[in-house]
Amino acid sequence: MLKPNLKEAQKRTRAEVLVKTSEYIVKENLKELGKGKTYFVKTYGCQMNEHDTENIKAILEDMSFTEASVMEEADLILLNTCAIRENAHNKVFGMIGRMKHMKEERPDIMVGICGCMAQEEVVVDEILKKHAWIDIVFGTHNIYNLPNILKEAIDKHSIEVEVPSIEGEIIENIPVKRDSKYKAWVNIMYGCDKFCTYCIVPYTRGKQRSRHPEFIIQEVENLVADGYQEVTLLGQNVNAYGKDLNLNYNMANLLEDVAKTGIARVRFVTSHPWDFTDHMIEIIAKYPNIMPYIHLPLQSGSSRILKLMGRRYTKESYLELFHKLKEALPYSSITTDIIVGFPGETEEDFKETLDVVRTCEYDSAFTFIFSPREGTPASRMKDDTPIEEKERRLQELNQLVNEYAKKANDAYLNRVVPVLIEGISEKDEHKLMGYTDTMKLVNVKGSKDNIGKIVDVKITDVKTWSMDGEIMEK
Ligand code: 5AD
Ligand code: SF4
């Protein structure tokens, strides 16, 4: 058993981490472990987790498991969890309750917990105390070891917990079963060194480790050869890419090299305003296949709160960067993340956030009420704003955000824009769906032959969160 340890996870910034790149291998004797059995992975949280699930699925298929279409029929169920806010956490514990009933009815099934919650010491302690019927718990640093962890649990007939707190390796060549045939996630780095005071990610995902550029470029080249149209470069803080590599190679260099592979669309998430360089802006403007879409988390519009959050920028420097981006990329869409109700946030501070939203007129924003996370500095700060007040602020903010989202979309009416058609629309089976270069969701009238292609679409109607359009015949 290897339990996560919060003290160790907190300590790790001071320790040098030797990153070693190794290759993924499944031992011959484990390749048939899942023969005749099915799996189901339920994913919570961010794109990083979604992509981890794509790896987990491929590893399970390497062991001869096949994917079940519904959870209720699977022999192995994994919950790939998210720890970012308390409600994600509660949802998972709710699901664990459901799993318990399923396991009582079908004792032969196996249940596993992985992802960010598995990296939390308090969560693993609770699992061991109250839910020791769970079969496996593994972390975000050792997904590649899933075959051995499963084997251990089967052999021992008891819970197997393998959650290292300190990362040290980047494992290349982990197989991947991609959800889409047209767009792909590509990890460029793991972990985060920013330690924003509210955020649990530096503890659950560990120290920043960038992948070597040659592995990333190779992966994108392979995707191009396989007919992929779009890659999204993934990391908690992609703009800091390369800082840990000592190669004199940074995010601007990487963006340029990825653009040069000829892939039709390059996206990247998530940017931290602190590391956004002029060189990056220049490269984004120079290459038409780097999409004019930037997610630029604000978190708060008050410099005082930003300081308490440890964000390392002020309202003024954020706005300066914002205007620089809009000047260099006038057509771009910019979205953001905002937290309300951070400890000590006053009405004045909140008004400053609204003020920035009015200035930036974001294309859209993800908004959250501050959620205290165990082990983070902000969870120990005095917080005397009543929850009803925080909810009111969230509502007021959302109203403003929606207004600007609709305004940004209104500008698209009757315009012709490029859309990567991804498949059938969820809203209407007679329509197709896809995203514009600026990341707007469009439901489109047109022939299914266009699936997988980037086509010109005329926008015929706009709503707050989506648009309608029709494919222009050539
Ligand atoms: N409480 C509320 N929101 C949070 N986020 C991260 N940590 C917390 C927290 N403790 C939000 C931030 C981040 C997004 C992914 O989630 O806005 O950008
Ligand atoms: Fe969390 Fe801040 Fe790192 Fe983003 S940049 S993952 S908010 S610590």
Tab-separated table of N, CA and C in Angstrom, residues 198-301:
chain	number	residue	atom	x	y	z
A	198	TYR	N	-5.742	29.078	-3.662
A	198	TYR	CA	-7.015	28.339	-3.556
A	198	TYR	C	-6.935	26.968	-4.188
A	199	CYS	N	-5.859	26.692	-4.915
A	199	CYS	CA	-5.889	25.589	-5.880
A	199	CYS	C	-5.223	24.324	-5.365
A	200	ILE	N	-5.880	23.208	-5.582
A	200	ILE	CA	-5.383	21.922	-5.082
A	200	ILE	C	-4.477	21.233	-6.110
A	201	VAL	N	-4.525	21.745	-7.348
A	201	VAL	CA	-3.818	21.065	-8.444
A	201	VAL	C	-2.318	20.833	-8.197
A	202	PRO	N	-1.587	21.819	-7.663
A	202	PRO	CA	-0.155	21.557	-7.448
A	202	PRO	C	0.091	20.374	-6.504
A	203	TYR	N	-0.896	20.063	-5.646
A	203	TYR	CA	-0.736	18.919	-4.737
A	203	TYR	C	-1.194	17.616	-5.391
A	204	THR	N	-2.247	17.699	-6.233
A	204	THR	CA	-2.753	16.448	-6.817
A	204	THR	C	-2.024	16.069	-8.103
A	205	ARG	N	-1.520	17.076	-8.802
A	205	ARG	CA	-0.865	16.783	-10.092
A	205	ARG	C	0.654	16.943	-10.029
A	206	GLY	N	1.139	17.464	-8.897
A	206	GLY	CA	2.581	17.501	-8.691
A	206	GLY	C	3.308	18.623	-9.403
A	207	LYS	N	4.612	18.529	-9.342
A	207	LYS	CA	5.506	19.551	-9.868
A	207	LYS	C	5.408	19.622	-11.387
A	208	GLN	N	5.631	20.800	-11.917
A	208	GLN	CA	5.591	20.961	-13.374
A	208	GLN	C	6.663	20.105	-14.053
A	209	ARG	N	6.244	19.271	-14.971
A	209	ARG	CA	7.186	18.504	-15.791
A	209	ARG	C	6.766	18.630	-17.249
A	210	SER	N	7.634	19.215	-18.068
A	210	SER	CA	7.303	19.371	-19.485
A	210	SER	C	7.751	18.125	-20.248
A	211	ARG	N	6.958	17.740	-21.220
A	211	ARG	CA	7.408	16.642	-22.098
A	211	ARG	C	8.462	17.193	-23.046
A	212	HIS	N	9.364	16.359	-23.456
A	212	HIS	CA	10.373	16.809	-24.419
A	212	HIS	C	9.700	17.155	-25.748
A	213	PRO	N	10.135	18.279	-26.368
A	213	PRO	CA	9.449	18.715	-27.600
A	213	PRO	C	9.408	17.636	-28.676
A	214	GLU	N	10.481	16.840	-28.782
A	214	GLU	CA	10.466	15.870	-29.901
A	214	GLU	C	9.339	14.845	-29.761
A	215	PHE	N	8.988	14.481	-28.507
A	215	PHE	CA	7.876	13.532	-28.318
A	215	PHE	C	6.547	14.176	-28.712
A	216	ILE	N	6.420	15.466	-28.382
A	216	ILE	CA	5.165	16.169	-28.683
A	216	ILE	C	4.990	16.308	-30.195
A	217	ILE	N	6.069	16.756	-30.846
A	217	ILE	CA	5.995	16.964	-32.304
A	217	ILE	C	5.711	15.630	-33.003
A	218	GLN	N	6.388	14.588	-32.535
A	218	GLN	CA	6.170	13.263	-33.132
A	218	GLN	C	4.705	12.862	-32.997
A	219	GLU	N	4.138	13.096	-31.808
A	219	GLU	CA	2.731	12.727	-31.587
A	219	GLU	C	1.821	13.505	-32.543
A	220	VAL	N	2.112	14.807	-32.703
A	220	VAL	CA	1.261	15.605	-33.604
A	220	VAL	C	1.448	15.140	-35.054
A	221	GLU	N	2.686	14.838	-35.431
A	221	GLU	CA	2.912	14.362	-36.810
A	221	GLU	C	2.139	13.068	-37.068
A	222	ASN	N	2.132	12.186	-36.067
A	222	ASN	CA	1.375	10.942	-36.226
A	222	ASN	C	-0.118	11.225	-36.380
A	223	LEU	N	-0.601	12.224	-35.626
A	223	LEU	CA	-2.025	12.574	-35.713
A	223	LEU	C	-2.354	13.118	-37.098
A	224	VAL	N	-1.446	13.939	-37.642
A	224	VAL	CA	-1.661	14.476	-38.998
A	224	VAL	C	-1.746	13.307	-39.975
A	225	ALA	N	-0.814	12.366	-39.832
A	225	ALA	CA	-0.800	11.218	-40.747
A	225	ALA	C	-2.086	10.397	-40.614
A	226	ASP	N	-2.663	10.382	-39.413
A	226	ASP	CA	-3.914	9.629	-39.197
A	226	ASP	C	-5.155	10.432	-39.581
A	227	GLY	N	-4.968	11.603	-40.139
A	227	GLY	CA	-6.110	12.387	-40.640
A	227	GLY	C	-6.736	13.325	-39.626
A	228	TYR	N	-6.101	13.526	-38.469
A	228	TYR	CA	-6.658	14.456	-37.475
A	228	TYR	C	-6.584	15.889	-37.996
A	229	GLN	N	-7.589	16.686	-37.634
A	229	GLN	CA	-7.665	18.079	-38.086
A	229	GLN	C	-7.259	19.058	-36.994
A	230	GLU	N	-7.362	18.611	-35.734
A	230	GLU	CA	-7.175	19.574	-34.652
A	230	GLU	C	-6.438	18.919	-33.484
A	231	VAL	N	-5.478	19.659	-32.913
A	231	VAL	CA	-4.888	19.215	-31.645
A	231	VAL	C	-5.073	20.315	-30.609
A	232	THR	N	-5.309	19.897	-29.375
A	232	THR	CA	-5.324	20.846	-28.259
A	232	THR	C	-4.165	20.482	-27.344
A	233	LEU	N	-3.218	21.403	-27.229
A	233	LEU	CA	-2.063	21.175	-26.359
A	233	LEU	C	-2.521	21.411	-24.929
A	234	LEU	N	-2.293	20.419	-24.086
A	234	LEU	CA	-2.870	20.436	-22.742
A	234	LEU	C	-1.839	20.604	-21.643
A	235	GLY	N	-2.189	21.442	-20.683
A	235	GLY	CA	-1.375	21.564	-19.479
A	235	GLY	C	-2.113	22.471	-18.512
A	236	GLN	N	-1.760	22.420	-17.231
A	236	GLN	CA	-2.425	23.287	-16.252
A	236	GLN	C	-2.033	24.730	-16.484
A	237	ASN	N	-0.863	24.921	-17.046
A	237	ASN	CA	-0.331	26.264	-17.183
A	237	ASN	C	0.621	26.244	-18.379
A	238	VAL	N	0.042	26.098	-19.579
A	238	VAL	CA	0.845	25.769	-20.763
A	238	VAL	C	1.887	26.844	-21.099
A	239	ASN	N	1.630	28.065	-20.714
A	239	ASN	CA	2.575	29.124	-21.083
A	239	ASN	C	3.918	28.959	-20.391
A	240	ALA	N	3.939	28.195	-19.296
A	240	ALA	CA	5.208	27.958	-18.603
A	240	ALA	C	5.934	26.750	-19.204
A	241	TYR	N	5.396	26.223	-20.310
A	241	TYR	CA	6.007	25.035	-20.925
A	241	TYR	C	7.512	25.236	-21.126
A	242	GLY	N	8.283	24.226	-20.807
A	242	GLY	CA	9.716	24.226	-21.113
A	242	GLY	C	10.594	24.816	-20.041
A	243	LYS	N	9.993	25.566	-19.095
A	243	LYS	CA	10.825	26.228	-18.082
A	243	LYS	C	11.645	25.235	-17.268
A	244	ASP	N	11.137	24.027	-17.145
A	244	ASP	CA	11.818	23.015	-16.339
A	244	ASP	C	12.760	22.155	-17.160
A	245	LEU	N	12.864	22.433	-18.467
A	245	LEU	CA	13.642	21.522	-19.316
A	245	LEU	C	15.091	21.940	-19.538
A	246	ASN	N	15.406	23.221	-19.297
A	246	ASN	CA	16.751	23.739	-19.578
A	246	ASN	C	17.187	23.512	-21.018
A	247	LEU	N	16.264	23.696	-21.946
A	247	LEU	CA	16.605	23.473	-23.360
A	247	LEU	C	16.602	24.777	-24.137
A	248	ASN	N	16.322	25.873	-23.451
A	248	ASN	CA	16.160	27.138	-24.135
A	248	ASN	C	15.069	27.049	-25.200
A	249	TYR	N	13.982	26.430	-24.826
A	249	TYR	CA	12.875	26.148	-25.736
A	249	TYR	C	11.598	26.398	-24.954
A	250	ASN	N	10.726	27.291	-25.458
A	250	ASN	CA	9.568	27.674	-24.653
A	250	ASN	C	8.250	27.450	-25.408
A	251	MET	N	7.162	27.932	-24.835
A	251	MET	CA	5.840	27.695	-25.429
A	251	MET	C	5.732	28.306	-26.823
A	252	ALA	N	6.352	29.467	-27.029
A	252	ALA	CA	6.297	30.089	-28.361
A	252	ALA	C	6.978	29.177	-29.379
A	253	ASN	N	8.137	28.622	-28.990
A	253	ASN	CA	8.848	27.711	-29.900
A	253	ASN	C	7.993	26.477	-30.197
A	254	LEU	N	7.386	25.960	-29.150
A	254	LEU	CA	6.574	24.749	-29.327
A	254	LEU	C	5.374	25.034	-30.233
A	255	LEU	N	4.688	26.159	-29.972
A	255	LEU	CA	3.526	26.501	-30.804
A	255	LEU	C	3.935	26.587	-32.275
A	256	GLU	N	5.088	27.212	-32.512
A	256	GLU	CA	5.553	27.374	-33.890
A	256	GLU	C	5.839	26.004	-34.514
A	257	ASP	N	6.531	25.136	-33.767
A	257	ASP	CA	6.865	23.818	-34.325
A	257	ASP	C	5.617	22.967	-34.537
A	258	VAL	N	4.641	23.098	-33.641
A	258	VAL	CA	3.403	22.325	-33.824
A	258	VAL	C	2.647	22.884	-35.039
A	259	ALA	N	2.616	24.204	-35.181
A	259	ALA	CA	1.939	24.812	-36.347
A	259	ALA	C	2.593	24.325	-37.639
A	260	LYS	N	3.916	24.187	-37.614
A	260	LYS	CA	4.647	23.780	-38.830
A	260	LYS	C	4.393	22.330	-39.232
A	261	THR	N	3.820	21.513	-38.340
A	261	THR	CA	3.508	20.132	-38.744
A	261	THR	C	2.425	20.117	-39.807
A	262	GLY	N	1.714	21.246	-39.945
A	262	GLY	CA	0.675	21.328	-40.968
A	262	GLY	C	-0.697	20.900	-40.467
A	263	ILE	N	-0.822	20.543	-39.202
A	263	ILE	CA	-2.156	20.204	-38.665
A	263	ILE	C	-3.068	21.414	-38.879
A	264	ALA	N	-4.340	21.151	-39.245
A	264	ALA	CA	-5.201	22.269	-39.645
A	264	ALA	C	-5.486	23.239	-38.503
A	265	ARG	N	-5.630	22.702	-37.291
A	265	ARG	CA	-5.983	23.573	-36.165
A	265	ARG	C	-5.149	23.236	-34.930
A	266	VAL	N	-4.582	24.276	-34.325
A	266	VAL	CA	-3.851	24.106	-33.059
A	266	VAL	C	-4.551	24.949	-32.004
A	267	ARG	N	-4.866	24.314	-30.876
A	267	ARG	CA	-5.392	25.052	-29.722
A	267	ARG	C	-4.513	24.754	-28.523
A	268	PHE	N	-4.649	25.518	-27.481
A	268	PHE	CA	-3.889	25.255	-26.255
A	268	PHE	C	-4.676	25.735	-25.055
A	269	VAL	N	-4.683	24.950	-23.996
A	269	VAL	CA	-5.287	25.334	-22.706
A	269	VAL	C	-4.457	24.739	-21.582
A	270	THR	N	-4.343	25.388	-20.429
A	270	THR	CA	-4.858	26.698	-20.079
A	270	THR	C	-3.700	27.673	-19.930
A	271	SER	N	-3.947	28.907	-20.276
A	271	SER	CA	-2.902	29.928	-20.166
A	271	SER	C	-2.978	30.612	-18.812
A	272	HIS	N	-1.838	30.894	-18.238
A	272	HIS	CA	-1.798	31.754	-17.050
A	272	HIS	C	-1.308	33.124	-17.528
A	273	PRO	N	-1.986	34.195	-17.161
A	273	PRO	CA	-1.582	35.514	-17.677
A	273	PRO	C	-0.115	35.844	-17.381
A	274	TRP	N	0.400	35.303	-16.306
A	274	TRP	CA	1.767	35.611	-15.884
A	274	TRP	C	2.817	35.244	-16.936
A	275	ASP	N	2.629	34.106	-17.589
A	275	ASP	CA	3.658	33.601	-18.508
A	275	ASP	C	3.365	33.893	-19.974
A	276	PHE	N	2.376	34.736	-20.256
A	276	PHE	CA	2.008	34.988	-21.659
A	276	PHE	C	2.993	35.986	-22.273
A	277	THR	N	3.875	35.517	-23.143
A	277	THR	CA	4.923	36.415	-23.643
A	277	THR	C	4.524	37.079	-24.974
A	278	ASP	N	5.231	38.168	-25.299
A	278	ASP	CA	5.009	38.836	-26.593
A	278	ASP	C	5.344	37.885	-27.742
A	279	HIS	N	6.361	37.064	-27.516
A	279	HIS	CA	6.772	36.109	-28.554
A	279	HIS	C	5.617	35.153	-28.874
A	280	MET	N	4.911	34.709	-27.820
A	280	MET	CA	3.754	33.825	-28.056
A	280	MET	C	2.689	34.530	-28.882
A	281	ILE	N	2.427	35.783	-28.523
A	281	ILE	CA	1.380	36.530	-29.248
A	281	ILE	C	1.772	36.658	-30.726
A	282	GLU	N	3.052	36.930	-30.937
A	282	GLU	CA	3.559	37.080	-32.317
A	282	GLU	C	3.358	35.770	-33.117
A	283	ILE	N	3.674	34.659	-32.475
A	283	ILE	CA	3.535	33.364	-33.171
A	283	ILE	C	2.060	33.046	-33.434
A	284	ILE	N	1.200	33.330	-32.463
A	284	ILE	CA	-0.231	33.042	-32.658
A	284	ILE	C	-0.756	33.872	-33.836
A	285	ALA	N	-0.299	35.126	-33.914
A	285	ALA	CA	-0.762	35.999	-34.995
A	285	ALA	C	-0.195	35.563	-36.346
A	286	LYS	N	1.003	34.975	-36.317
A	286	LYS	CA	1.693	34.656	-37.574
A	286	LYS	C	1.125	33.409	-38.263
A	287	TYR	N	0.723	32.395	-37.476
A	287	TYR	CA	0.309	31.127	-38.078
A	287	TYR	C	-1.215	31.006	-38.120
A	288	PRO	N	-1.774	30.956	-39.346
A	288	PRO	CA	-3.238	30.874	-39.434
A	288	PRO	C	-3.799	29.589	-38.837
A	289	ASN	N	-2.965	28.559	-38.694
A	289	ASN	CA	-3.527	27.330	-38.112
A	289	ASN	C	-3.452	27.306	-36.580
A	290	ILE	N	-2.919	28.376	-35.962
A	290	ILE	CA	-3.070	28.490	-34.502
A	290	ILE	C	-4.366	29.277	-34.290
A	291	MET	N	-5.315	28.650	-33.630
A	291	MET	CA	-6.679	29.210	-33.581
A	291	MET	C	-6.749	30.498	-32.753
A	292	PRO	N	-7.560	31.439	-33.227
A	292	PRO	CA	-7.705	32.722	-32.527
A	292	PRO	C	-8.653	32.601	-31.334
A	293	TYR	N	-8.258	31.753	-30.409
A	293	TYR	CA	-9.094	31.514	-29.231
A	293	TYR	C	-8.177	31.383	-28.018
A	294	ILE	N	-8.407	32.216	-27.022
A	294	ILE	CA	-7.530	32.187	-25.847
A	294	ILE	C	-8.354	32.137	-24.572
A	295	HIS	N	-8.048	31.142	-23.755
A	295	HIS	CA	-8.690	31.059	-22.443
A	295	HIS	C	-7.715	31.693	-21.451
A	296	LEU	N	-8.129	32.811	-20.883
A	296	LEU	CA	-7.207	33.599	-20.061
A	296	LEU	C	-7.836	33.845	-18.682
A	297	PRO	N	-7.654	32.892	-17.750
A	297	PRO	CA	-8.319	33.025	-16.455
A	297	PRO	C	-7.980	34.318	-15.722
A	298	LEU	N	-9.041	35.010	-15.300
A	298	LEU	CA	-8.879	36.256	-14.556
A	298	LEU	C	-8.872	35.962	-13.051
A	299	GLN	N	-9.780	35.139	-12.615
A	299	GLN	CA	-10.018	34.743	-11.208
A	299	GLN	C	-10.617	35.872	-10.373
A	300	SER	N	-10.010	37.056	-10.412
A	300	SER	CA	-10.618	38.199	-9.724
A	300	SER	C	-10.147	39.479	-10.405
A	301	GLY	N	-10.990	40.520	-10.344
A	301	GLY	CA	-10.609	41.805	-10.931
A	301	GLY	C	-10.025	42.743	-9.895
